[in-house]
mmCIF file with all atom_site columns, C-alpha atoms and ligand atoms in Angstrom:
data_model
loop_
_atom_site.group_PDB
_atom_site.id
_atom_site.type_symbol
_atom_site.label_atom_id
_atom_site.label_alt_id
_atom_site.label_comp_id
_atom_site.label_asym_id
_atom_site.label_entity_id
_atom_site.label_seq_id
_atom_site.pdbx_PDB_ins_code
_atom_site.Cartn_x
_atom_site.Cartn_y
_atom_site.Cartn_z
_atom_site.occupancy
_atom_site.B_iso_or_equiv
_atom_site.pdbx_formal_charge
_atom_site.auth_seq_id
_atom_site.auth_comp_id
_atom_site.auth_asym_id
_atom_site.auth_atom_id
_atom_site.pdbx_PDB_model_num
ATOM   1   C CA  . UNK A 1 1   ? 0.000   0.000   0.000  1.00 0.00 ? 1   UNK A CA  1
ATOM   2   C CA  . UNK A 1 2   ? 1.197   3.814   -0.416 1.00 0.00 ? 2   UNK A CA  1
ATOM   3   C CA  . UNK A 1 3   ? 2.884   5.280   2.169  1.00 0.00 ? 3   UNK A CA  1
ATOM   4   C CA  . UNK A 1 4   ? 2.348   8.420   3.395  1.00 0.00 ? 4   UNK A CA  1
ATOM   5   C CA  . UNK A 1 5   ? 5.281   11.051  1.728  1.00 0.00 ? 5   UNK A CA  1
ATOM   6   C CA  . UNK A 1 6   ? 7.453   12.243  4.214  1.00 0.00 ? 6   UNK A CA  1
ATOM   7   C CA  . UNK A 1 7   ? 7.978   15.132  2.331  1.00 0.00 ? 7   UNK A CA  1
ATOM   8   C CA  . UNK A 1 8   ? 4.265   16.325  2.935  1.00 0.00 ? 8   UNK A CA  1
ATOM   9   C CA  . UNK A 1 9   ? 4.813   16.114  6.371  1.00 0.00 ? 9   UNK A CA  1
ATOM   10  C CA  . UNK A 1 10  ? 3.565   19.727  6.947  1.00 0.00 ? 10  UNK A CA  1
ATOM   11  C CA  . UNK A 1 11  ? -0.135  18.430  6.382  1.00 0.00 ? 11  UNK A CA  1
ATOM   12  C CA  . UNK A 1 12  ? 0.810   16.210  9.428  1.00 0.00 ? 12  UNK A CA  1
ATOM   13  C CA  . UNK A 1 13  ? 1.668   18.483  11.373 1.00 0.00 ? 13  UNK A CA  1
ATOM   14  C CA  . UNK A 1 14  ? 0.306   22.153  10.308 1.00 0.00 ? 14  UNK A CA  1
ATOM   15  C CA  . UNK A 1 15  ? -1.231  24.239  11.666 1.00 0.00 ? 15  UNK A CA  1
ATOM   16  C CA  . UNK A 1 16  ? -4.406  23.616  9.808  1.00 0.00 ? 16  UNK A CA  1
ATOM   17  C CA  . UNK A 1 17  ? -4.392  19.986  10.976 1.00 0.00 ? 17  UNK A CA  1
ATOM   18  C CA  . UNK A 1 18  ? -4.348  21.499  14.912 1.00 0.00 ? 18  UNK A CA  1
ATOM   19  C CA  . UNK A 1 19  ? -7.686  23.779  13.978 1.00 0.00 ? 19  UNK A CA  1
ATOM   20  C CA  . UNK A 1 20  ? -8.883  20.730  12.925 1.00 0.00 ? 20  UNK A CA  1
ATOM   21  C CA  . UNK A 1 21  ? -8.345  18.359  16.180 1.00 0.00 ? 21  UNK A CA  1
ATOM   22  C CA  . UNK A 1 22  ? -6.962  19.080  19.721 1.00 0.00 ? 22  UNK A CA  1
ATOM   23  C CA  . UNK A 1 23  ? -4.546  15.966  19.954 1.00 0.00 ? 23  UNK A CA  1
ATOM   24  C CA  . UNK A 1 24  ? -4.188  16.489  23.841 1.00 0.00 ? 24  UNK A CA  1
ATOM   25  C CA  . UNK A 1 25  ? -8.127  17.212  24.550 1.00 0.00 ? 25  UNK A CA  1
ATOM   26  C CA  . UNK A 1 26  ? -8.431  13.529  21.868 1.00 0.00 ? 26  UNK A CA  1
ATOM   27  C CA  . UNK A 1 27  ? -6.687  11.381  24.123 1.00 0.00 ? 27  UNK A CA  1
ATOM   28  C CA  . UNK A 1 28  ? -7.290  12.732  27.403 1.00 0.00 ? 28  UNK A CA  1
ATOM   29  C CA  . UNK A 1 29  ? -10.920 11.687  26.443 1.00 0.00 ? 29  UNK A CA  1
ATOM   30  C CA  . UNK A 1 30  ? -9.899  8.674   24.817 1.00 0.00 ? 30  UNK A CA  1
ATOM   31  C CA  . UNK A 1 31  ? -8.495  8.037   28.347 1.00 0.00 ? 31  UNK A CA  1
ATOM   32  C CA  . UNK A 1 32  ? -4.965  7.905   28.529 1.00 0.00 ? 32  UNK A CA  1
ATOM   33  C CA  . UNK A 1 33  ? -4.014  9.101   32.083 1.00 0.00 ? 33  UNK A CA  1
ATOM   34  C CA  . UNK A 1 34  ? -0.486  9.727   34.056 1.00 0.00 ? 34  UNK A CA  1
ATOM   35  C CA  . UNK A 1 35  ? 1.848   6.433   34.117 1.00 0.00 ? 35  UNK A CA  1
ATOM   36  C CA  . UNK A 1 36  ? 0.374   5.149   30.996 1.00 0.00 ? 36  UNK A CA  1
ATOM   37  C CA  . UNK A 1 37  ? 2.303   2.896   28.502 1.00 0.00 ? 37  UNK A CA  1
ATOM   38  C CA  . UNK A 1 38  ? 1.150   3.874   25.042 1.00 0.00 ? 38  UNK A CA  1
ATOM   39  C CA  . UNK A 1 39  ? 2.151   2.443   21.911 1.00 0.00 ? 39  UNK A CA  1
ATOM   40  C CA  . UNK A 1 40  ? 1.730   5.233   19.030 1.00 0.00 ? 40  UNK A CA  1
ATOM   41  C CA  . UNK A 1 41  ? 1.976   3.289   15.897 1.00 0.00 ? 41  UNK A CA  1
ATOM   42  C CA  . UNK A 1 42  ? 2.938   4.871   12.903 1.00 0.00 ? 42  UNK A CA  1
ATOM   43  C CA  . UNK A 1 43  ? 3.383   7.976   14.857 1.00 0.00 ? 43  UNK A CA  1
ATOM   44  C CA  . UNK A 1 44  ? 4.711   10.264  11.510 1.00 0.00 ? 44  UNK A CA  1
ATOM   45  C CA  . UNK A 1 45  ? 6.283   13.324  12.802 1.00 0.00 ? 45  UNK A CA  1
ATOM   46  C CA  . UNK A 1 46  ? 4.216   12.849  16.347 1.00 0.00 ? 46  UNK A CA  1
ATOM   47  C CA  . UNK A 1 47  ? 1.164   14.737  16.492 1.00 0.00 ? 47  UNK A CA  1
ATOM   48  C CA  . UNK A 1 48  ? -0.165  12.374  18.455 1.00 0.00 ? 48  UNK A CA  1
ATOM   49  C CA  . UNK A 1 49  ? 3.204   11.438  20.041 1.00 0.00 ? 49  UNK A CA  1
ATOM   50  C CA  . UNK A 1 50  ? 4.058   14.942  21.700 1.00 0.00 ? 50  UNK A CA  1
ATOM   51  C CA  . UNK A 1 51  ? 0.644   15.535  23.570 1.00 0.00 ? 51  UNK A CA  1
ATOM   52  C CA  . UNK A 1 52  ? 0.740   11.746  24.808 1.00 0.00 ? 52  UNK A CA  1
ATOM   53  C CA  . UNK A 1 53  ? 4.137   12.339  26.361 1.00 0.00 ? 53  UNK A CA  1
ATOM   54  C CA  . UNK A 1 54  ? 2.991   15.134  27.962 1.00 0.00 ? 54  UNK A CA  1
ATOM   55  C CA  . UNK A 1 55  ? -0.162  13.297  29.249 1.00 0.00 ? 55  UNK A CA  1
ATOM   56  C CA  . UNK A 1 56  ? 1.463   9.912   30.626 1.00 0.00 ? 56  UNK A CA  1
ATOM   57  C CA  . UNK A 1 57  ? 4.492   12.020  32.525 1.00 0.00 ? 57  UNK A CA  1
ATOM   58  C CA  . UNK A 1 58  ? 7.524   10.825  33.651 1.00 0.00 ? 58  UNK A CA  1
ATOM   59  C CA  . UNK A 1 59  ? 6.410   7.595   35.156 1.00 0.00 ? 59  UNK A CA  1
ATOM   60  C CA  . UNK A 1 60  ? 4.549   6.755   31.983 1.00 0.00 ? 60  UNK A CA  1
ATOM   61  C CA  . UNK A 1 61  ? 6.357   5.810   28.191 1.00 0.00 ? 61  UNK A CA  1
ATOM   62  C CA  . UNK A 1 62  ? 5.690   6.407   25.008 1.00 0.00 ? 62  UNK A CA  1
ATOM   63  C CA  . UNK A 1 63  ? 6.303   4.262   22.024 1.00 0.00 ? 63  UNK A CA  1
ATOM   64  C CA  . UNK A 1 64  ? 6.997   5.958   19.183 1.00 0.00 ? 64  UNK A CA  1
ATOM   65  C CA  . UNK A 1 65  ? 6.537   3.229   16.042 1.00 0.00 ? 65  UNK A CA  1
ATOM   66  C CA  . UNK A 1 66  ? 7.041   3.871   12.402 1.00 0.00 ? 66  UNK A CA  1
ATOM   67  C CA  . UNK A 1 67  ? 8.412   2.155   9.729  1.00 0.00 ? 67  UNK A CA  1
ATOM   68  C CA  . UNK A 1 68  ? 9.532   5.046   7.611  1.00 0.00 ? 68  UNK A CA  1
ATOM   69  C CA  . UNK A 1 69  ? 12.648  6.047   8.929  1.00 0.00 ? 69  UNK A CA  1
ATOM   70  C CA  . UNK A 1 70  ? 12.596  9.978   7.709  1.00 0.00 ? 70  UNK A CA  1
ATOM   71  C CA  . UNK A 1 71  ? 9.178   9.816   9.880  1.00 0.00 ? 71  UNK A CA  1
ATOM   72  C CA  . UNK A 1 72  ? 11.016  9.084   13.079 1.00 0.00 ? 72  UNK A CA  1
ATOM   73  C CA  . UNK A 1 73  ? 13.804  11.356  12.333 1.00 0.00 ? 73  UNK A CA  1
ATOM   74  C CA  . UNK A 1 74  ? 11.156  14.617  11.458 1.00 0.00 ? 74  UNK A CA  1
ATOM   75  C CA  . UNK A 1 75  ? 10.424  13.965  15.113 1.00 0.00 ? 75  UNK A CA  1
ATOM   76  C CA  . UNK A 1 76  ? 13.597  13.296  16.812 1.00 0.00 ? 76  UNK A CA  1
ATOM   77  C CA  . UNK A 1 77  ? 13.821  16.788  15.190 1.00 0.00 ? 77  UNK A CA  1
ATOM   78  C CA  . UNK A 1 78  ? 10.253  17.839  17.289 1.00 0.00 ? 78  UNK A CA  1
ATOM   79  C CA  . UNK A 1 79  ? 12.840  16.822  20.580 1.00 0.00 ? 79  UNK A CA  1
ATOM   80  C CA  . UNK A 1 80  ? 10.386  14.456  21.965 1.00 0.00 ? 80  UNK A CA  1
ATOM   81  C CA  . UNK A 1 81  ? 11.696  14.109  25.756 1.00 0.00 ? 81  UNK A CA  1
ATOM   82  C CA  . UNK A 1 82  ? 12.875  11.392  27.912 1.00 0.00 ? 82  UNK A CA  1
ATOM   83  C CA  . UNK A 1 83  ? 9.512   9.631   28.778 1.00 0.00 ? 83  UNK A CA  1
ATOM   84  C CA  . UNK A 1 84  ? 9.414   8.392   24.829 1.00 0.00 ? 84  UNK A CA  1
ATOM   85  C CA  . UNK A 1 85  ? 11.059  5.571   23.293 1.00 0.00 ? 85  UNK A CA  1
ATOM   86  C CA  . UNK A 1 86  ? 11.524  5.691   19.157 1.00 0.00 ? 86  UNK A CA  1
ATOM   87  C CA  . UNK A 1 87  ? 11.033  2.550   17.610 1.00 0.00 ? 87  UNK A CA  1
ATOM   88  C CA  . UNK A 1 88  ? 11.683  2.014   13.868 1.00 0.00 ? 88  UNK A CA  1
ATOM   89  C CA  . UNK A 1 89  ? 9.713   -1.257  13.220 1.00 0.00 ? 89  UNK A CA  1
ATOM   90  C CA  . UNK A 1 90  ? 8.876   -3.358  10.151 1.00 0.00 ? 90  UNK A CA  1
ATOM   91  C CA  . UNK A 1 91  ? 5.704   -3.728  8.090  1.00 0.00 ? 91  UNK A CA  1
ATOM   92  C CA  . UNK A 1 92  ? 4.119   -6.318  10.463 1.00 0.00 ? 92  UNK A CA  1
ATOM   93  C CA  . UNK A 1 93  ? 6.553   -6.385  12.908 1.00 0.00 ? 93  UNK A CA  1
ATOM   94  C CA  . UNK A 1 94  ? 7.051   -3.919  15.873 1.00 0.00 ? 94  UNK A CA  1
ATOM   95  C CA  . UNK A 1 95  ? 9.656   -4.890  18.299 1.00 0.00 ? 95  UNK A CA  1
ATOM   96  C CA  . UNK A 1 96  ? 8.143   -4.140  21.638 1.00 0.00 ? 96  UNK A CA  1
ATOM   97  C CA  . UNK A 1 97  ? 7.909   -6.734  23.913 1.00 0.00 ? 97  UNK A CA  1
ATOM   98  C CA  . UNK A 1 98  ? 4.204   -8.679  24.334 1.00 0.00 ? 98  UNK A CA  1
ATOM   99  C CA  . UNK A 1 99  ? 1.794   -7.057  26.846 1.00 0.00 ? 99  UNK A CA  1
ATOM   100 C CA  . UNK A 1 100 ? 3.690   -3.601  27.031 1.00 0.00 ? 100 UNK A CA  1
ATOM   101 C CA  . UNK A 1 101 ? 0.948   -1.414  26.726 1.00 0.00 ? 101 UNK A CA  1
ATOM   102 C CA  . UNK A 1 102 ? -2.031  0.327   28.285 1.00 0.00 ? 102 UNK A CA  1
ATOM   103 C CA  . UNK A 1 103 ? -3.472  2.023   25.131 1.00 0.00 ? 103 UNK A CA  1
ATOM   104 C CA  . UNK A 1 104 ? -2.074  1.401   21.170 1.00 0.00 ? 104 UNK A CA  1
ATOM   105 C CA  . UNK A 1 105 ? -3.015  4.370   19.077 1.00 0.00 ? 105 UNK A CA  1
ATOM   106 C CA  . UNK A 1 106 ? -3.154  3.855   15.545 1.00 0.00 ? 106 UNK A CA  1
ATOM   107 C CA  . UNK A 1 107 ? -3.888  6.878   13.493 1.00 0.00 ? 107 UNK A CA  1
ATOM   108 C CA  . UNK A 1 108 ? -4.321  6.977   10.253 1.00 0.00 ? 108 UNK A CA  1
ATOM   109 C CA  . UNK A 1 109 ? -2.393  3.821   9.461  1.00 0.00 ? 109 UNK A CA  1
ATOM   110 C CA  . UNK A 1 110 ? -4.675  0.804   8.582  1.00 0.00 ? 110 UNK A CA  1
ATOM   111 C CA  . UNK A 1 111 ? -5.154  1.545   5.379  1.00 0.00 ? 111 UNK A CA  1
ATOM   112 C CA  . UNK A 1 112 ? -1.358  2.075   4.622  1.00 0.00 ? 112 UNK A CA  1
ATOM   113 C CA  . UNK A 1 113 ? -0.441  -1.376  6.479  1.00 0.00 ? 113 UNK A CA  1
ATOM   114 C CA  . UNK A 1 114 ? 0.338   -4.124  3.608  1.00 0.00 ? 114 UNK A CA  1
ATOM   115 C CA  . UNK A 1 115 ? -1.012  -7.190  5.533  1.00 0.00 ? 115 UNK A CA  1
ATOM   116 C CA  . UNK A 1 116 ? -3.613  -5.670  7.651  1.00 0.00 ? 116 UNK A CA  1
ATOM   117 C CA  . UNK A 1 117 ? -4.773  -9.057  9.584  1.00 0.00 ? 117 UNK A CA  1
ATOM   118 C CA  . UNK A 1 118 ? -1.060  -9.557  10.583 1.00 0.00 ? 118 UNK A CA  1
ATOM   119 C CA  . UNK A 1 119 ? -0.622  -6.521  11.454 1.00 0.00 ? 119 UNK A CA  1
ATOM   120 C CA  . UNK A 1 120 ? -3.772  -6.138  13.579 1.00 0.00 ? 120 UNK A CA  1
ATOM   121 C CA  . UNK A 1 121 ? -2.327  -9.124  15.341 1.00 0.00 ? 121 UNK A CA  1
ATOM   122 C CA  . UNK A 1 122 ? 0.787   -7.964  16.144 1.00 0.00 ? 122 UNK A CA  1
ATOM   123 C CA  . UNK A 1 123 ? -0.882  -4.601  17.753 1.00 0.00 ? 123 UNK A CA  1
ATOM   124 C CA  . UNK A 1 124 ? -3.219  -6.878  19.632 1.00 0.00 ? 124 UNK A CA  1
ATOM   125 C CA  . UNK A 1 125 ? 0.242   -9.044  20.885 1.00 0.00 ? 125 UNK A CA  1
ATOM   126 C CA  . UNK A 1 126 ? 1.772   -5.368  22.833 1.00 0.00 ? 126 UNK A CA  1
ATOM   127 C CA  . UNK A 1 127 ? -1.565  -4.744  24.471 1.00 0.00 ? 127 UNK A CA  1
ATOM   128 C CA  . UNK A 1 128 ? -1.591  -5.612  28.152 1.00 0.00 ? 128 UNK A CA  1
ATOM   129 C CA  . UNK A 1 129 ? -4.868  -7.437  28.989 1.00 0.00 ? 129 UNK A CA  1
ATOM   130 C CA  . UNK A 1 130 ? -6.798  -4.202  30.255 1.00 0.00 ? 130 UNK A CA  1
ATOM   131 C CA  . UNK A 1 131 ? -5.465  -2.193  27.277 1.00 0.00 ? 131 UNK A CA  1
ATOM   132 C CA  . UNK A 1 132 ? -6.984  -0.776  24.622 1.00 0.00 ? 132 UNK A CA  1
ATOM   133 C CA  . UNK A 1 133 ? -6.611  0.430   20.514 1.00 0.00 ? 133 UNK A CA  1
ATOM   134 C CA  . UNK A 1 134 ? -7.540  3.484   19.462 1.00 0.00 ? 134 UNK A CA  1
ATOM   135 C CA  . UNK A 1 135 ? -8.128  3.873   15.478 1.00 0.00 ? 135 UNK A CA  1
ATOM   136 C CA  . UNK A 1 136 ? -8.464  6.443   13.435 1.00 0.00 ? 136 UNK A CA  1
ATOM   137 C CA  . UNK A 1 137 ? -8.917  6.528   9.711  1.00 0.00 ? 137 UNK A CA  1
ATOM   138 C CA  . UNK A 1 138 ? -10.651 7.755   7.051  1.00 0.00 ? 138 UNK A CA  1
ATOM   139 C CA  . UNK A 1 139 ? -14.227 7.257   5.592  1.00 0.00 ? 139 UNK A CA  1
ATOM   140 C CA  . UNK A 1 140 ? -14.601 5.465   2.474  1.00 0.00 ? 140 UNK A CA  1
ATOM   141 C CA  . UNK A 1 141 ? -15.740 8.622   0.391  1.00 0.00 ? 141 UNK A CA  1
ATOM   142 C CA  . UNK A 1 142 ? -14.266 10.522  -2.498 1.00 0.00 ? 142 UNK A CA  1
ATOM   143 C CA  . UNK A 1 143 ? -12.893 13.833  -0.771 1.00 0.00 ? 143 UNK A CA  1
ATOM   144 C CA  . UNK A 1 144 ? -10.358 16.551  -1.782 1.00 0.00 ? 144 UNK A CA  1
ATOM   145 C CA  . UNK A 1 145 ? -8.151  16.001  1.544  1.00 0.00 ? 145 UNK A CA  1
ATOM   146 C CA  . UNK A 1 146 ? -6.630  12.792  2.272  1.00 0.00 ? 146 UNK A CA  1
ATOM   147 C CA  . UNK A 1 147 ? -6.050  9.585   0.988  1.00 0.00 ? 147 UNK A CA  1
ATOM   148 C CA  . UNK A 1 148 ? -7.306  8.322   -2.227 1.00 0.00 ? 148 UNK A CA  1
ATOM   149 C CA  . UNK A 1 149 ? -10.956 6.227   -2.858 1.00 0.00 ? 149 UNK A CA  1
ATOM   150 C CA  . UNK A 1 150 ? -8.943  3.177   -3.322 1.00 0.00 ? 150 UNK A CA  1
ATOM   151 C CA  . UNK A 1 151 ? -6.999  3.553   -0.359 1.00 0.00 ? 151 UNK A CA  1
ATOM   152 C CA  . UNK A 1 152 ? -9.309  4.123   2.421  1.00 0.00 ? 152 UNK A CA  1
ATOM   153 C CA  . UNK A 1 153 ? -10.676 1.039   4.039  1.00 0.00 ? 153 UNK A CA  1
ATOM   154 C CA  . UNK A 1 154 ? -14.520 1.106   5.037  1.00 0.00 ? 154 UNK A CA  1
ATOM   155 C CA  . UNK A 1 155 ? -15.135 1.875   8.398  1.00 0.00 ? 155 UNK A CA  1
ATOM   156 C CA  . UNK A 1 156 ? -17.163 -1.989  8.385  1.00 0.00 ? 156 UNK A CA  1
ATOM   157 C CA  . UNK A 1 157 ? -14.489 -3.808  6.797  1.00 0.00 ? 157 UNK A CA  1
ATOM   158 C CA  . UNK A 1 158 ? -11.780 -2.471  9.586  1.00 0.00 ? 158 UNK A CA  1
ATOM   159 C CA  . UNK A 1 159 ? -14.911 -3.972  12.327 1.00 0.00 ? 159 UNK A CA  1
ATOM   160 C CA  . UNK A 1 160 ? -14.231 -7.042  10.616 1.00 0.00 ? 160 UNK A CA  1
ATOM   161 C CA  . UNK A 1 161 ? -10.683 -7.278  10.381 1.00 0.00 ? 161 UNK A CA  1
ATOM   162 C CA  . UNK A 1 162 ? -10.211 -6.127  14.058 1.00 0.00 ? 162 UNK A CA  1
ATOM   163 C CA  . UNK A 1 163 ? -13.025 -9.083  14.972 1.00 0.00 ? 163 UNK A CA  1
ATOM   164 C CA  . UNK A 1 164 ? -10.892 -11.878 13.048 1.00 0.00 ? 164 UNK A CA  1
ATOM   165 C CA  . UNK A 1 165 ? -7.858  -10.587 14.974 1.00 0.00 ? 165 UNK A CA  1
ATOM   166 C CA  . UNK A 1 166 ? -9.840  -12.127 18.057 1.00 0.00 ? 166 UNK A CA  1
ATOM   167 C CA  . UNK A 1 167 ? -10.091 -8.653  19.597 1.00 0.00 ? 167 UNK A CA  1
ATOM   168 C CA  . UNK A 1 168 ? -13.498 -6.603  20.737 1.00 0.00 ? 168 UNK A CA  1
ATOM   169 C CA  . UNK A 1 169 ? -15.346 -3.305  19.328 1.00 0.00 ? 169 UNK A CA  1
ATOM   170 C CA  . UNK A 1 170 ? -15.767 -1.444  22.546 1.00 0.00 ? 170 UNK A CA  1
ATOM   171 C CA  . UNK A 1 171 ? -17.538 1.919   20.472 1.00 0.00 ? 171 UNK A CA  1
ATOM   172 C CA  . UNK A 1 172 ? -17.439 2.966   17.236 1.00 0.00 ? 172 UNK A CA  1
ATOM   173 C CA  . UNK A 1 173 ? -18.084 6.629   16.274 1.00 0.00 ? 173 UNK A CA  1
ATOM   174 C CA  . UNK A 1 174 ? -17.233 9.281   14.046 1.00 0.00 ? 174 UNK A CA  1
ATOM   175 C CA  . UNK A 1 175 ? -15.027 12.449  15.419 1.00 0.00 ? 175 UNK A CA  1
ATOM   176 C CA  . UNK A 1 176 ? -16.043 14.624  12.401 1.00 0.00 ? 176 UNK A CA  1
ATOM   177 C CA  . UNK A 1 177 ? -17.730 13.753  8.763  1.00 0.00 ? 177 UNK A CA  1
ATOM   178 C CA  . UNK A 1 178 ? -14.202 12.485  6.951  1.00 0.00 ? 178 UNK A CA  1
ATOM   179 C CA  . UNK A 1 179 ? -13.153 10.663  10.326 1.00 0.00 ? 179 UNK A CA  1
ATOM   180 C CA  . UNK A 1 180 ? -13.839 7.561   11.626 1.00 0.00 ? 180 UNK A CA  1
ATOM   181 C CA  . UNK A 1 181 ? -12.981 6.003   15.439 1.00 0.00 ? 181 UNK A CA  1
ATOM   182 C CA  . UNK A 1 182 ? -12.931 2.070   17.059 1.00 0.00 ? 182 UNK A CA  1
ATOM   183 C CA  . UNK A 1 183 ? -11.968 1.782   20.035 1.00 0.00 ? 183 UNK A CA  1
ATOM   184 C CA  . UNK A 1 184 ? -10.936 -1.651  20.931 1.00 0.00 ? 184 UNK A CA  1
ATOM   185 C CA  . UNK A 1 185 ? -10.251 -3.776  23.693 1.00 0.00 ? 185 UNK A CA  1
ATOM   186 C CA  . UNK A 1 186 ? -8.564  -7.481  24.475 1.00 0.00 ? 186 UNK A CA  1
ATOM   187 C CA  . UNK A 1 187 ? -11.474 -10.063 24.533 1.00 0.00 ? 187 UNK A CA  1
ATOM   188 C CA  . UNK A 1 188 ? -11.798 -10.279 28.202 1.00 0.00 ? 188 UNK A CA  1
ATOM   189 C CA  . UNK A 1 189 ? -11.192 -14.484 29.640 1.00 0.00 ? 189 UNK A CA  1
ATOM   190 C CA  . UNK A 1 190 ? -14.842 -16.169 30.367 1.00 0.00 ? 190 UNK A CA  1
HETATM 191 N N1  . LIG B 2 .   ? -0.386  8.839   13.077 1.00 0.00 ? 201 LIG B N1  1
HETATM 192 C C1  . LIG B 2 .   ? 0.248   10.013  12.519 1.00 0.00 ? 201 LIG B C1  1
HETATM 193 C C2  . LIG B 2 .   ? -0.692  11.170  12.533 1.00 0.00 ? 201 LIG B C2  1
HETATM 194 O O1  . LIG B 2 .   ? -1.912  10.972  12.680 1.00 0.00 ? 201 LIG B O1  1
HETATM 195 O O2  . LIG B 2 .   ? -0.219  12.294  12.376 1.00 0.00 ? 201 LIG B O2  1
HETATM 196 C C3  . LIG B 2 .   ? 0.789   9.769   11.095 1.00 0.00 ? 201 LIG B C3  1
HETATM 197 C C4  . LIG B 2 .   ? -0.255  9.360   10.084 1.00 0.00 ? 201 LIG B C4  1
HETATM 198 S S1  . LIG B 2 .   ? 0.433   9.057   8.464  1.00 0.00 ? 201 LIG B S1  1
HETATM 199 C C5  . LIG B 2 .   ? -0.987  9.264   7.496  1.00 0.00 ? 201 LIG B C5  1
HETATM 200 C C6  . LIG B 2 .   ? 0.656   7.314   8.467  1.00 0.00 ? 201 LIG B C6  1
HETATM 201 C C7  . LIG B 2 .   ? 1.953   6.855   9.113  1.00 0.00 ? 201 LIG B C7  1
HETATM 202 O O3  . LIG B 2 .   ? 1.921   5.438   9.289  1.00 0.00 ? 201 LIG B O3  1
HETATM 203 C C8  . LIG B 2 .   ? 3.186   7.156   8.300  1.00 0.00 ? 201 LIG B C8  1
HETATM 204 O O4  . LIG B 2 .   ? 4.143   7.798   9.102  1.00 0.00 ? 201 LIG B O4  1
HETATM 205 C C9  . LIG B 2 .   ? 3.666   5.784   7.829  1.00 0.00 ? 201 LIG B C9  1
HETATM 206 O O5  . LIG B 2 .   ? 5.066   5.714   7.684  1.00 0.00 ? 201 LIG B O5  1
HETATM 207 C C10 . LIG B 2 .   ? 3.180   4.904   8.955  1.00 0.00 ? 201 LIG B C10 1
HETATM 208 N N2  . LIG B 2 .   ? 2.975   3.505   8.603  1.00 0.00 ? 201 LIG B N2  1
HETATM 209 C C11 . LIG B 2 .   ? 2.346   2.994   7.524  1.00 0.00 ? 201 LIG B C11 1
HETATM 210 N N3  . LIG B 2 .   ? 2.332   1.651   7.558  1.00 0.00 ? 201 LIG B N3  1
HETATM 211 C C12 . LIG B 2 .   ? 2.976   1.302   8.708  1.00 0.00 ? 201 LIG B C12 1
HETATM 212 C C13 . LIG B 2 .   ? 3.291   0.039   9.314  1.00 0.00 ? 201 LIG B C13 1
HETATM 213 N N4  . LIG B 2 .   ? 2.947   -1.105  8.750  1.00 0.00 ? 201 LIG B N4  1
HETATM 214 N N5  . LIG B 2 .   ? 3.957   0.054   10.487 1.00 0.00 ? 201 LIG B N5  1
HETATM 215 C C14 . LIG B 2 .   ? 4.325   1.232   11.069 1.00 0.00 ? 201 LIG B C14 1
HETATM 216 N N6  . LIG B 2 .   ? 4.052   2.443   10.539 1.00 0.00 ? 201 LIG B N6  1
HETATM 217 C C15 . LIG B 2 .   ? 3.384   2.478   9.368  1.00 0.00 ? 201 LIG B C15 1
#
C-alpha cells in the first residue's frame, strides 16, 4: 500500500491539521491518564506522540513506532523528551515486547499497512490485557483532503478485520464527517 510522503509532512503536522483536532483534549478523552504505557503506531512526525508524552508524565512511556525512517527522524527533530522511546519497526513487525501497553493508538495507518490481519495481530500481541486500541482513519468517500478512494478502508471492513484478529469493538463513532474512530479492547477471559 502507499505510504504516506514524508515530504508532505507539513499536512501532518500544520497548523491547519491542529484547527482541525486538539490531539491532547483527543486522548485525554480517549483516556490515557499519568503512568500510561502507550504504543503510538505509525506515529509520523508525532502529532499524536508529543501531547501523549505530555499526558502519561515521567512515570509513563511512550512508544513511538514507524516504519519510515525519515518519519522518526522529522520527530527526533520535534525533541520528543525522555519519557518516549523511538522505535523504527517493520511492516508487520514492531519490536516491543508482548503485553507492554495500556493504550495502542493507531492513526491513520490501517489503510497504509500491507497485511492488515497480521498486522492487527501484532498490535493486539503489545496490548496488556486491560489495554486498549484506538483507530483512526478515514471514511470510504471521495474527498479533496486525504487519501485516495482506493486507499481508504470502510469503516465496516476495519470492524471485521479487528473481529478476526480475536479482539473486541468497545464503540465505534465518528469524530467529524471524513473521520472515523474504534476503540478496541482485548477479549476479556470467560
Ligand atoms: N499517526 C500520525 C498522525 O496521525 O499524524 C501519522 C499518520 S500518516 C498518514 C501514516 C503513518 O503510518 C506514516 O508515518 C507511515 O510511515 C506509517 N505507517 C504505515 N504503515 C505502517 C506500518 N505497517 N507500520 C508502522 N508504521 C506504518
Amino acid at each position: 500500500m502507499h505510504k504516506f510522503d514524508p515530504a508532505n509532512i507539513e499536512l501532518l503536522i500544520g497548523e491547519e491539521r491542529y484547527k482541525g483536532m486538539d490531539p491532547l483534549e483527543f486522548l485525554r478523552s480517549n483516556g490515557l491518564i499519568q503512568g500510561m504505557y502507550i504504543a503510538d503506531v505509525g506515529c509520523g512526525p508525532g502529532f499524536f506522540t508529543l501531547p501523549a508524552s505530555e499526558i502519561v508524565g515521567e512515570s509513563g512511556k511512550v512508544y513511538a513506532v514507524d516504519s519510515q525512517e525519515n518519519m522518526l527522524k522529522a520527530l527526533k527533530r520535534r525533541k520528543p523528551t525522555g519519557n518516549t522511546t523511538i522505535v523504527q519497526s517493520d511492516e508487520s513487525h514492531i519490536p516491543i515486547e508482548d503485553g507492554s501497553c495500556d493504550m495502542v493508538l493507531l492513526a491513520f495507518v490501517l489503510h497504509e499497512a500491507e497485511e492488515k490481519l497480521v498486522f492487527l495481530n501484532e498490535l493486539k500481541r503489545l496490548l496488556r490485557p486491560e489495554g486498549r486500541l484506538i483507530l483512526l482513519d478515514w471514511e470510504k468517500k471521495i474527498e479533496e483532503k486525504g487519501p485516495s478512494f482506493e486507499e481508504r478502508i470502510e469503516k465496516a471492513e476495519a470492524v471485521r478485520l479487528i473481529e478476526r484478529a480475536g479482539l473486541e469493538i468497545e464503540e465505534t463513532g465518528n469524530i467529524n464527517p471524513s473521520h472515523y474512530k474504534i476503540a478496541v479492547r482485548k477479549k476479556q477471559e470467560a
